[in-house]
PDB file of C-alpha atoms in Angstrom:
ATOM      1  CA  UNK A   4       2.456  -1.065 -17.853  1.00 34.00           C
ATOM      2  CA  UNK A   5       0.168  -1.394 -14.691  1.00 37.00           C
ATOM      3  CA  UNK A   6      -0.573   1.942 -13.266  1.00 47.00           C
ATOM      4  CA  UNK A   7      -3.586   3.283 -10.623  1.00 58.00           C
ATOM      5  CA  UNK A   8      -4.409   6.932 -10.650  1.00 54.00           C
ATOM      6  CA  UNK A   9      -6.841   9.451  -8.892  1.00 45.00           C
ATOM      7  CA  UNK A  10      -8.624  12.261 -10.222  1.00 46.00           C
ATOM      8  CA  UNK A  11      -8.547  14.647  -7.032  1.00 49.00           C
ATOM      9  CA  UNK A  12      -5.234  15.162  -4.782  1.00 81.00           C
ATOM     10  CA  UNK A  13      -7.446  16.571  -1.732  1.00 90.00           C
ATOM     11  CA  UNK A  14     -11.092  16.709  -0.983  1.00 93.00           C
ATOM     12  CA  UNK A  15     -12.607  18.751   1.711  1.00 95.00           C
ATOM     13  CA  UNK A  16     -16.051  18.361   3.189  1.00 96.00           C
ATOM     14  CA  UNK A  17     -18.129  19.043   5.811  1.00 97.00           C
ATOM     15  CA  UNK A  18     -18.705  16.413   9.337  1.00 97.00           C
ATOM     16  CA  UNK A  19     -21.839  14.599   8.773  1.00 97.00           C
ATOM     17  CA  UNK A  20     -21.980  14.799   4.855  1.00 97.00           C
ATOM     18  CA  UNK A  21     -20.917  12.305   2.389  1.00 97.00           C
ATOM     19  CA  UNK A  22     -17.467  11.768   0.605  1.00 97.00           C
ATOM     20  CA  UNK A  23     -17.017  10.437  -2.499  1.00 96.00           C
ATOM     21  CA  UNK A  24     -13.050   9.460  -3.436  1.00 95.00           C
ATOM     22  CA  UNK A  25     -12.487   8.626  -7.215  1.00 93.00           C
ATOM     23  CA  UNK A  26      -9.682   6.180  -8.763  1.00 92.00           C
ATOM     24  CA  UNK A  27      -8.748   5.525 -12.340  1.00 90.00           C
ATOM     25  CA  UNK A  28      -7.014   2.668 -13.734  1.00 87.00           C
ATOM     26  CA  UNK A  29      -5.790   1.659 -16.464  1.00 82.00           C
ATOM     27  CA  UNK A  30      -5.203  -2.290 -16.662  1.00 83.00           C
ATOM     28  CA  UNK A  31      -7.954  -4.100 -18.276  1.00 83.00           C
ATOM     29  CA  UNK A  32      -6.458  -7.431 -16.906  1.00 84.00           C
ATOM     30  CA  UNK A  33      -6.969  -6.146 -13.233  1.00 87.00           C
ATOM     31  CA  UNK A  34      -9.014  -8.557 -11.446  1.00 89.00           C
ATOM     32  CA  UNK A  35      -8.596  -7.413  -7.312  1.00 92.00           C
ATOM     33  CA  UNK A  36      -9.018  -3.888  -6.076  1.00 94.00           C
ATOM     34  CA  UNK A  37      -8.193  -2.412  -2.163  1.00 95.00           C
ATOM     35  CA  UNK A  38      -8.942   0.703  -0.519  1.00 96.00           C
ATOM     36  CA  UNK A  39      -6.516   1.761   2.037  1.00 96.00           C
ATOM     37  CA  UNK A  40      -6.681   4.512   4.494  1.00 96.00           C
ATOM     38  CA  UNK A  41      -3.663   6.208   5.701  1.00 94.00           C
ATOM     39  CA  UNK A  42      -2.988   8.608   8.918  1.00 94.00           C
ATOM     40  CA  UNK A  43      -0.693  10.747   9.080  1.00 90.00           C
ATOM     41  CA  UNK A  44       3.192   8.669  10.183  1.00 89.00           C
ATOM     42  CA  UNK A  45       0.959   5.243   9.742  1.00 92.00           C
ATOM     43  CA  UNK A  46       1.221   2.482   7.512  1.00 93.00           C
ATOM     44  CA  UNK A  47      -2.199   1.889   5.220  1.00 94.00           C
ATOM     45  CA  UNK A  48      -4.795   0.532   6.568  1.00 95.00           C
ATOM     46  CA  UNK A  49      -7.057  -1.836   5.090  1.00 94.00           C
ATOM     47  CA  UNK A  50     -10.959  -0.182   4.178  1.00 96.00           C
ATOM     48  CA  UNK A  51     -12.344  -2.112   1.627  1.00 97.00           C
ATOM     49  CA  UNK A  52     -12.204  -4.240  -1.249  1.00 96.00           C
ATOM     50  CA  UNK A  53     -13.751  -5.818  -4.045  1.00 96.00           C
ATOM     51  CA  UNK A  54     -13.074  -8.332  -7.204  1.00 94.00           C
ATOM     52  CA  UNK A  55     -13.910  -8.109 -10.605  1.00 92.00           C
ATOM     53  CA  UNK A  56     -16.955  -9.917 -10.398  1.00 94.00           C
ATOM     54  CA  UNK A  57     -18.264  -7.572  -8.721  1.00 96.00           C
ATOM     55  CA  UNK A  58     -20.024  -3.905  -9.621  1.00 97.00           C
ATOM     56  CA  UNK A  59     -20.464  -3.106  -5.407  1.00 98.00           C
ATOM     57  CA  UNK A  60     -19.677  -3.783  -2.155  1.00 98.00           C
ATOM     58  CA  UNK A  61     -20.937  -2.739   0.910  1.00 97.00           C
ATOM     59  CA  UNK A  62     -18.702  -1.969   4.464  1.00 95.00           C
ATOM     60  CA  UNK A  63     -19.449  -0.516   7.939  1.00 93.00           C
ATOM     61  CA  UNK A  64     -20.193   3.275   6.736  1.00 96.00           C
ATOM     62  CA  UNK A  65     -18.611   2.928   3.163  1.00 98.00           C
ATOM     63  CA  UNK A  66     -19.233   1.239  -0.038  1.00 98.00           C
ATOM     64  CA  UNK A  67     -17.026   0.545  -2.852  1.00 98.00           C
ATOM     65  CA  UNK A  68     -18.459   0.254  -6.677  1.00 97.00           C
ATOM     66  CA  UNK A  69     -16.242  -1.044  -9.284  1.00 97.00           C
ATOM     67  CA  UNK A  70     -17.291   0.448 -13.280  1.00 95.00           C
ATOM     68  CA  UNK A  71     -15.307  -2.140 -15.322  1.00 92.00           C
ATOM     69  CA  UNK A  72     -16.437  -0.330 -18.904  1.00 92.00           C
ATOM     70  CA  UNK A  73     -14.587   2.752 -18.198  1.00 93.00           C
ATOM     71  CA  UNK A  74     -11.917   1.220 -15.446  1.00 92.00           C
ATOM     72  CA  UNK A  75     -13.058   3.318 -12.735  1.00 93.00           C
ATOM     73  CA  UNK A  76     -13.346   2.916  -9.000  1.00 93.00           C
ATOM     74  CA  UNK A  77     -14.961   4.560  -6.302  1.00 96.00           C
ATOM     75  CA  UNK A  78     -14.823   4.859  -2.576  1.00 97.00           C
ATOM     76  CA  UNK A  79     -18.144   6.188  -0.726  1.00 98.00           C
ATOM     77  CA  UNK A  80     -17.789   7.210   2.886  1.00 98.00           C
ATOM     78  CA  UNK A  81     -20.995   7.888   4.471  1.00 98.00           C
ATOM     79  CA  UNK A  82     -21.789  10.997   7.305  1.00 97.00           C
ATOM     80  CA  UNK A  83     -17.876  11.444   7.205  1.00 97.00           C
ATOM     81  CA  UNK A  84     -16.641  12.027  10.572  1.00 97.00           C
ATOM     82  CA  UNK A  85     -13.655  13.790  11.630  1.00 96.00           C
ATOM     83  CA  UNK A  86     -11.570  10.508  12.314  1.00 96.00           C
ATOM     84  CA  UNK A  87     -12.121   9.786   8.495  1.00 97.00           C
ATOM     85  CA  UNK A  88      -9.422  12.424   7.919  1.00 97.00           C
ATOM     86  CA  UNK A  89      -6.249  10.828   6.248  1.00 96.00           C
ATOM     87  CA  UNK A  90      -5.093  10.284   2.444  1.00 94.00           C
ATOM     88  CA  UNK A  91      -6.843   7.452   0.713  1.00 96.00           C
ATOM     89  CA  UNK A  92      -5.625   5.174  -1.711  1.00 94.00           C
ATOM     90  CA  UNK A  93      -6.750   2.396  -4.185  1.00 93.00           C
ATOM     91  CA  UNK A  94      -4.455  -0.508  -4.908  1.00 92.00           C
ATOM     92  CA  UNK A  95      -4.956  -2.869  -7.544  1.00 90.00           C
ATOM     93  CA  UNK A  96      -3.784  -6.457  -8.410  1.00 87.00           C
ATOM     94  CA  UNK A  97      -4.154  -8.238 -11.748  1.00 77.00           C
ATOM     95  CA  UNK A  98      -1.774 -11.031 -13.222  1.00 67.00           C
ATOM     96  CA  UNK A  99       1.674  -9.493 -12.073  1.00 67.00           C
ATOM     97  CA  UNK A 100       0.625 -10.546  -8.466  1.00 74.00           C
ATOM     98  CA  UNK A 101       1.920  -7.370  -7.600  1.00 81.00           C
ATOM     99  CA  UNK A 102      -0.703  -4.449  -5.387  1.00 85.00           C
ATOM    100  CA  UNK A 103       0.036  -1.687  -7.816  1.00 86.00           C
ATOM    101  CA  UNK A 104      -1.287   1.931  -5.744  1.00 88.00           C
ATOM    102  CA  UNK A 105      -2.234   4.881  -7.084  1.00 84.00           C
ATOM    103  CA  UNK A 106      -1.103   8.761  -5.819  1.00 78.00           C
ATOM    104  CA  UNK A 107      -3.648   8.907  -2.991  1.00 89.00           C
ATOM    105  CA  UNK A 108      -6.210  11.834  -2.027  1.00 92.00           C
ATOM    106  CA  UNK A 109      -6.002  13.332   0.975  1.00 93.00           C
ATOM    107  CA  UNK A 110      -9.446  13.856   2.929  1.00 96.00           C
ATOM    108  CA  UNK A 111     -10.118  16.631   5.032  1.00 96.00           C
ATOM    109  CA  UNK A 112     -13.543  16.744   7.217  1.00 97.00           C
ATOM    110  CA  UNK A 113     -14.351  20.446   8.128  1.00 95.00           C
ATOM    111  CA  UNK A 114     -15.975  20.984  11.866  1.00 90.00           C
TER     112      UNK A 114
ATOM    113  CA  UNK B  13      -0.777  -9.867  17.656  1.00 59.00           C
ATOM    114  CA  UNK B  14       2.496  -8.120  16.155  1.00 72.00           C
ATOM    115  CA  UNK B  15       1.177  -8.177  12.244  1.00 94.00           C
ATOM    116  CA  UNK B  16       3.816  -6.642  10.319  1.00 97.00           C
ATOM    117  CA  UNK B  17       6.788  -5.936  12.040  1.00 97.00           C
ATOM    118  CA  UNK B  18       9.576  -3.319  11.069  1.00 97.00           C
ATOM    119  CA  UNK B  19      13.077  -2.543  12.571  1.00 97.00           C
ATOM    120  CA  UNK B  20      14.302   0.114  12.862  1.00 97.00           C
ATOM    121  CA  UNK B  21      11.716   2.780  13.114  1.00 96.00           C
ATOM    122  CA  UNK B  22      14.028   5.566  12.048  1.00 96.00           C
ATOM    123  CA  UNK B  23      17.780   5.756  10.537  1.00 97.00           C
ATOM    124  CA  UNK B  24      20.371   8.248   9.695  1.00 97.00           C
ATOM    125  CA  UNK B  25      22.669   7.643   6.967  1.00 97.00           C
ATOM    126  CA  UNK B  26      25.797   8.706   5.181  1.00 98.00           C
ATOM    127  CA  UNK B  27      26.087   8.623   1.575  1.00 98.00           C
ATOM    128  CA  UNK B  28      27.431   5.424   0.475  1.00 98.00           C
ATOM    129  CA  UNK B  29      27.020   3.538   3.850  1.00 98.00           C
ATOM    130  CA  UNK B  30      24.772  -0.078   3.393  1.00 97.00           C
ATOM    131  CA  UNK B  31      22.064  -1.202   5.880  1.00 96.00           C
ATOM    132  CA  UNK B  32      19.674  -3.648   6.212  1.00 98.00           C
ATOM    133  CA  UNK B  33      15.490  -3.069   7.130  1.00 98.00           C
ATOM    134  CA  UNK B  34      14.038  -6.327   8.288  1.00 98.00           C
ATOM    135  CA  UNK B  35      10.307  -7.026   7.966  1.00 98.00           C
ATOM    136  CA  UNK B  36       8.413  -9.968  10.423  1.00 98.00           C
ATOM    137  CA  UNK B  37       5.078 -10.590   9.778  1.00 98.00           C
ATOM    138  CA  UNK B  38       3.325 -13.577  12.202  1.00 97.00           C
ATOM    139  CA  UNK B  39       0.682 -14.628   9.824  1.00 96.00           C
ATOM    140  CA  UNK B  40       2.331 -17.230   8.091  1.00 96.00           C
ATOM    141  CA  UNK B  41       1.674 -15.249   4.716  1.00 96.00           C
ATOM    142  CA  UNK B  42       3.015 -16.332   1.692  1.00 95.00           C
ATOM    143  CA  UNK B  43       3.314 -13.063  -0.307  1.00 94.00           C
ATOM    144  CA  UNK B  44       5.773 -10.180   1.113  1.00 96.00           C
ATOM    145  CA  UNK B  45       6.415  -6.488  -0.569  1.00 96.00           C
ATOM    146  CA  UNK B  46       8.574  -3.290   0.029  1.00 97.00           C
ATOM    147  CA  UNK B  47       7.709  -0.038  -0.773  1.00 97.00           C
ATOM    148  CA  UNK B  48       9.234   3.037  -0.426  1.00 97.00           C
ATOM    149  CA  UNK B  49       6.406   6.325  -0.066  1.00 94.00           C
ATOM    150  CA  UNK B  50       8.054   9.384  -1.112  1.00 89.00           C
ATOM    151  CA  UNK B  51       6.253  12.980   0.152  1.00 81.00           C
ATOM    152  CA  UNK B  52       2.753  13.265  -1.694  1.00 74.00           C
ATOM    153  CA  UNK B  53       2.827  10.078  -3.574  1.00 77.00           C
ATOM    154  CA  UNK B  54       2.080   7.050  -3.169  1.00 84.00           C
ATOM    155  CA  UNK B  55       3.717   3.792  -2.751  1.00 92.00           C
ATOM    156  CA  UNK B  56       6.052   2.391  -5.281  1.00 93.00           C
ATOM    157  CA  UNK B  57       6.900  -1.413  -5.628  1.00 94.00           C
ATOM    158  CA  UNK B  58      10.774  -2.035  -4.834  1.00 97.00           C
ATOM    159  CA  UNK B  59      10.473  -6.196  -4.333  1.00 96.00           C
ATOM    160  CA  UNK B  60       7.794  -8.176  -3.648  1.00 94.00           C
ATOM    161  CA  UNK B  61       8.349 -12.259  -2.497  1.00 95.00           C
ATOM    162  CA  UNK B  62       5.390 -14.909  -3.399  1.00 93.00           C
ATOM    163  CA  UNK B  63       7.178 -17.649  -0.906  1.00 95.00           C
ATOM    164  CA  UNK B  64      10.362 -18.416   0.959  1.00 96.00           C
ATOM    165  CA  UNK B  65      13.117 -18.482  -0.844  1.00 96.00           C
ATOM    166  CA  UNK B  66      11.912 -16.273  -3.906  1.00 95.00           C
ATOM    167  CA  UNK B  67      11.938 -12.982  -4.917  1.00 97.00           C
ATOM    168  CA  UNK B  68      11.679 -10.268  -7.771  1.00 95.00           C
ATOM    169  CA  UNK B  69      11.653  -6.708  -8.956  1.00 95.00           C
ATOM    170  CA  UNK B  70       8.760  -3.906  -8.587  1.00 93.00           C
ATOM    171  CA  UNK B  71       8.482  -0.880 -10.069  1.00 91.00           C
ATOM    172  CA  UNK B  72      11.384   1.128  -8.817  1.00 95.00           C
ATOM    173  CA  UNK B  73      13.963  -1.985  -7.652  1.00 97.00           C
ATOM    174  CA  UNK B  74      17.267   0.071  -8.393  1.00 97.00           C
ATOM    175  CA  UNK B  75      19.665   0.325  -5.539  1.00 97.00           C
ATOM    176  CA  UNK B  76      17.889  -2.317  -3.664  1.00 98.00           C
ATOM    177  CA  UNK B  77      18.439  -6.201  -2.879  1.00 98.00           C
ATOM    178  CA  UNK B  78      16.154  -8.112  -0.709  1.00 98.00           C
ATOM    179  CA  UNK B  79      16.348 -11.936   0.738  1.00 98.00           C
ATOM    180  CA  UNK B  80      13.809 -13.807   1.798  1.00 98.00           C
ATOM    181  CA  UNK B  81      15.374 -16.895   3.445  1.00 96.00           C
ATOM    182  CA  UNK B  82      12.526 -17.249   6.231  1.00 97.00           C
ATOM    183  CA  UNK B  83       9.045 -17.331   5.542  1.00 97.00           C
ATOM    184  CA  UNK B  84       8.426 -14.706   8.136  1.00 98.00           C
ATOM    185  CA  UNK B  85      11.308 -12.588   7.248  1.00 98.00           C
ATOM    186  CA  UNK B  86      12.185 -10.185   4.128  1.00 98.00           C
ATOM    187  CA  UNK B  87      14.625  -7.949   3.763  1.00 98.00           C
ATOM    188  CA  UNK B  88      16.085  -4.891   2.360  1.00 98.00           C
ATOM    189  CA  UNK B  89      19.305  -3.923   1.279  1.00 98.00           C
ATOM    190  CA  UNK B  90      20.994  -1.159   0.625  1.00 97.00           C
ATOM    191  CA  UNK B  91      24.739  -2.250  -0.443  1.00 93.00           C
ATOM    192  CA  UNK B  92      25.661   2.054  -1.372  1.00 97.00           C
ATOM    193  CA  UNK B  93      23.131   4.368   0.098  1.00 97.00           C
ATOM    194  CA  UNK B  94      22.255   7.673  -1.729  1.00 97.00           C
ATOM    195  CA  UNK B  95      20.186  10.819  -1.086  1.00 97.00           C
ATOM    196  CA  UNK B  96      17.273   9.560  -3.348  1.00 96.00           C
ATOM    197  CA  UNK B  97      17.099   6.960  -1.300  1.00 97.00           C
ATOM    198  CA  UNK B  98      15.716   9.495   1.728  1.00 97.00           C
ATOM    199  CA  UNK B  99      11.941   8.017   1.695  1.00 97.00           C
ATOM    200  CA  UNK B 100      10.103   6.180   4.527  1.00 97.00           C
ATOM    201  CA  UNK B 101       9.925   2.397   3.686  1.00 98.00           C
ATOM    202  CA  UNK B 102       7.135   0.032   3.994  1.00 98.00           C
ATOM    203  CA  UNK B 103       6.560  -3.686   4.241  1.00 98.00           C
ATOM    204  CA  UNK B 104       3.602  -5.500   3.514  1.00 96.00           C
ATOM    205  CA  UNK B 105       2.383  -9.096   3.654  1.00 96.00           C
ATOM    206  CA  UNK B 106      -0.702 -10.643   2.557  1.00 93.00           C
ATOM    207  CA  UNK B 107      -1.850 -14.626   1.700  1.00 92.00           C
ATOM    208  CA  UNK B 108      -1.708 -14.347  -2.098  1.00 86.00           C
ATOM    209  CA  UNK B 109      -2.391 -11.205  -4.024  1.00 83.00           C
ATOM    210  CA  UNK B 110      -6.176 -11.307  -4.099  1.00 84.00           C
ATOM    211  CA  UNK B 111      -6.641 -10.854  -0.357  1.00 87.00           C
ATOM    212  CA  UNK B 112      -5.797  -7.937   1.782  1.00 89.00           C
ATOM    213  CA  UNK B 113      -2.072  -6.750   2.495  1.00 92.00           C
ATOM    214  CA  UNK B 114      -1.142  -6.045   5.692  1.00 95.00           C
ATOM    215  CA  UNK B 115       1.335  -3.377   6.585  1.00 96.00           C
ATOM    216  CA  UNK B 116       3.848  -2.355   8.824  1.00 96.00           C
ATOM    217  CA  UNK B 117       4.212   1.290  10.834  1.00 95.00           C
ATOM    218  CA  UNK B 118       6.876   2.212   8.158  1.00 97.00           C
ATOM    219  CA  UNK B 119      10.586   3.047   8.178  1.00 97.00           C
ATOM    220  CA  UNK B 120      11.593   6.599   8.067  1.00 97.00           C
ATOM    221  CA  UNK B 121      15.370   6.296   6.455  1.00 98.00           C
ATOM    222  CA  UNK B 122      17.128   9.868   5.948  1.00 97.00           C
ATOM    223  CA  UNK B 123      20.516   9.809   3.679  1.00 98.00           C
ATOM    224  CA  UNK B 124      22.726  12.580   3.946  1.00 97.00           C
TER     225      UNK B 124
END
């Protein structure tokens, strides 16, 4: 079946540098991916996304590029600030018009 | 503008006792979802809704019943709750499943 996974559970780094957030998946037929950002006792929030046609996609601060050949996703957050802090998920949806998400990595920007 | 709306916020239950979370979303979206977001995971598919009057199973529909006679309105049912149900719940709506979902602040359901 469908299924979205991440390579790191946590990632810490420092204010003012860059983060990089990695997702795997594993449907071929996936055609619509999300990035959500979560805060602690919120619902998701809505970052980024981008379609298959696509290899990048640019945002206010982050950037999302899509590598179809090895079904691999990435979420770029640039001069990470301290309200970028939260757990970070992809989502994807293909022909089971269902948003399938993946574990989540949690983000922690160090002072 | 309300977005996704979900009541209630918080809930106690007993083991084998039913209730009933109700989602609103003002958007006129077609496409509704529950989740349920266990501790350090992410969020599993219980239902999902692609218009009024329509449902079907996610990933993890088990235990669950939903109803979706409103276009604004879905719900979720628990006819015989159990411990495994203790999770915090989540409703979603979005126009079709290519654009973004939007979601509510989450249901925090505790069954003892």
């Amino acid at each position: 079946g469908e299924s979205v996974g991440l390579h790191l559970p946590t990632l810490s780094v420092q204010e003012g540098d860059n983060s990089i957030i990695n997702c795997a998946y594993s449907n071929s037929a996936s055609d619509y991916f999300i990035w959500y950002k979560q805060e602690s006792g919120k619902g998701p929030q809505f970052i980024i996304d981008i379609r298959s046609n696509m290899d990048k996609r640019q945002g206010q601060r982050v950037t999302v590029l899509l590598n179809k050949t090895v079904k691999h996703l990435s979420l770029q957050i640039a001069a990470t600030q301290p309200g970028d802090s939260a757990v970070y998920f992809c989502a994807e949806s293909g022909s089971a018009r269902q948003l399938t998400f993946g574990s989540g990595t949690q983000l922690t920007v160090l002072p | 503008n309300a977005g996704v709306t979900q009541t209630p916020k918080f809930r106690v239950l007993k083991t084998g006792q039913s209730m009933t979370l109700l989602c609103a979303q003002d958007m006129n979206h077609e496409y509704m979802y529950w989740y349920r977001q266990d501790p350090g995971m992410g969020l599993r598919l219980i239902h999902y809704s692609v218009g009024e009057g329509t449902t079907a199973k996610g990933e993890v529909p088990d235990g669950y019943n939903v109803s979706r006679l409103k276009k604004q309105n879905f719900l979720l049912g628990l006819e015989s709750a159990a411990p495994s149900q203790t999770s915090v719940y989540f409703c979603a709506s979005s126009y079709n499943p290519e654009t973004e979902a939007f979601f509510g602040q989450g249901t925090r359901l505790t069954v003892v």
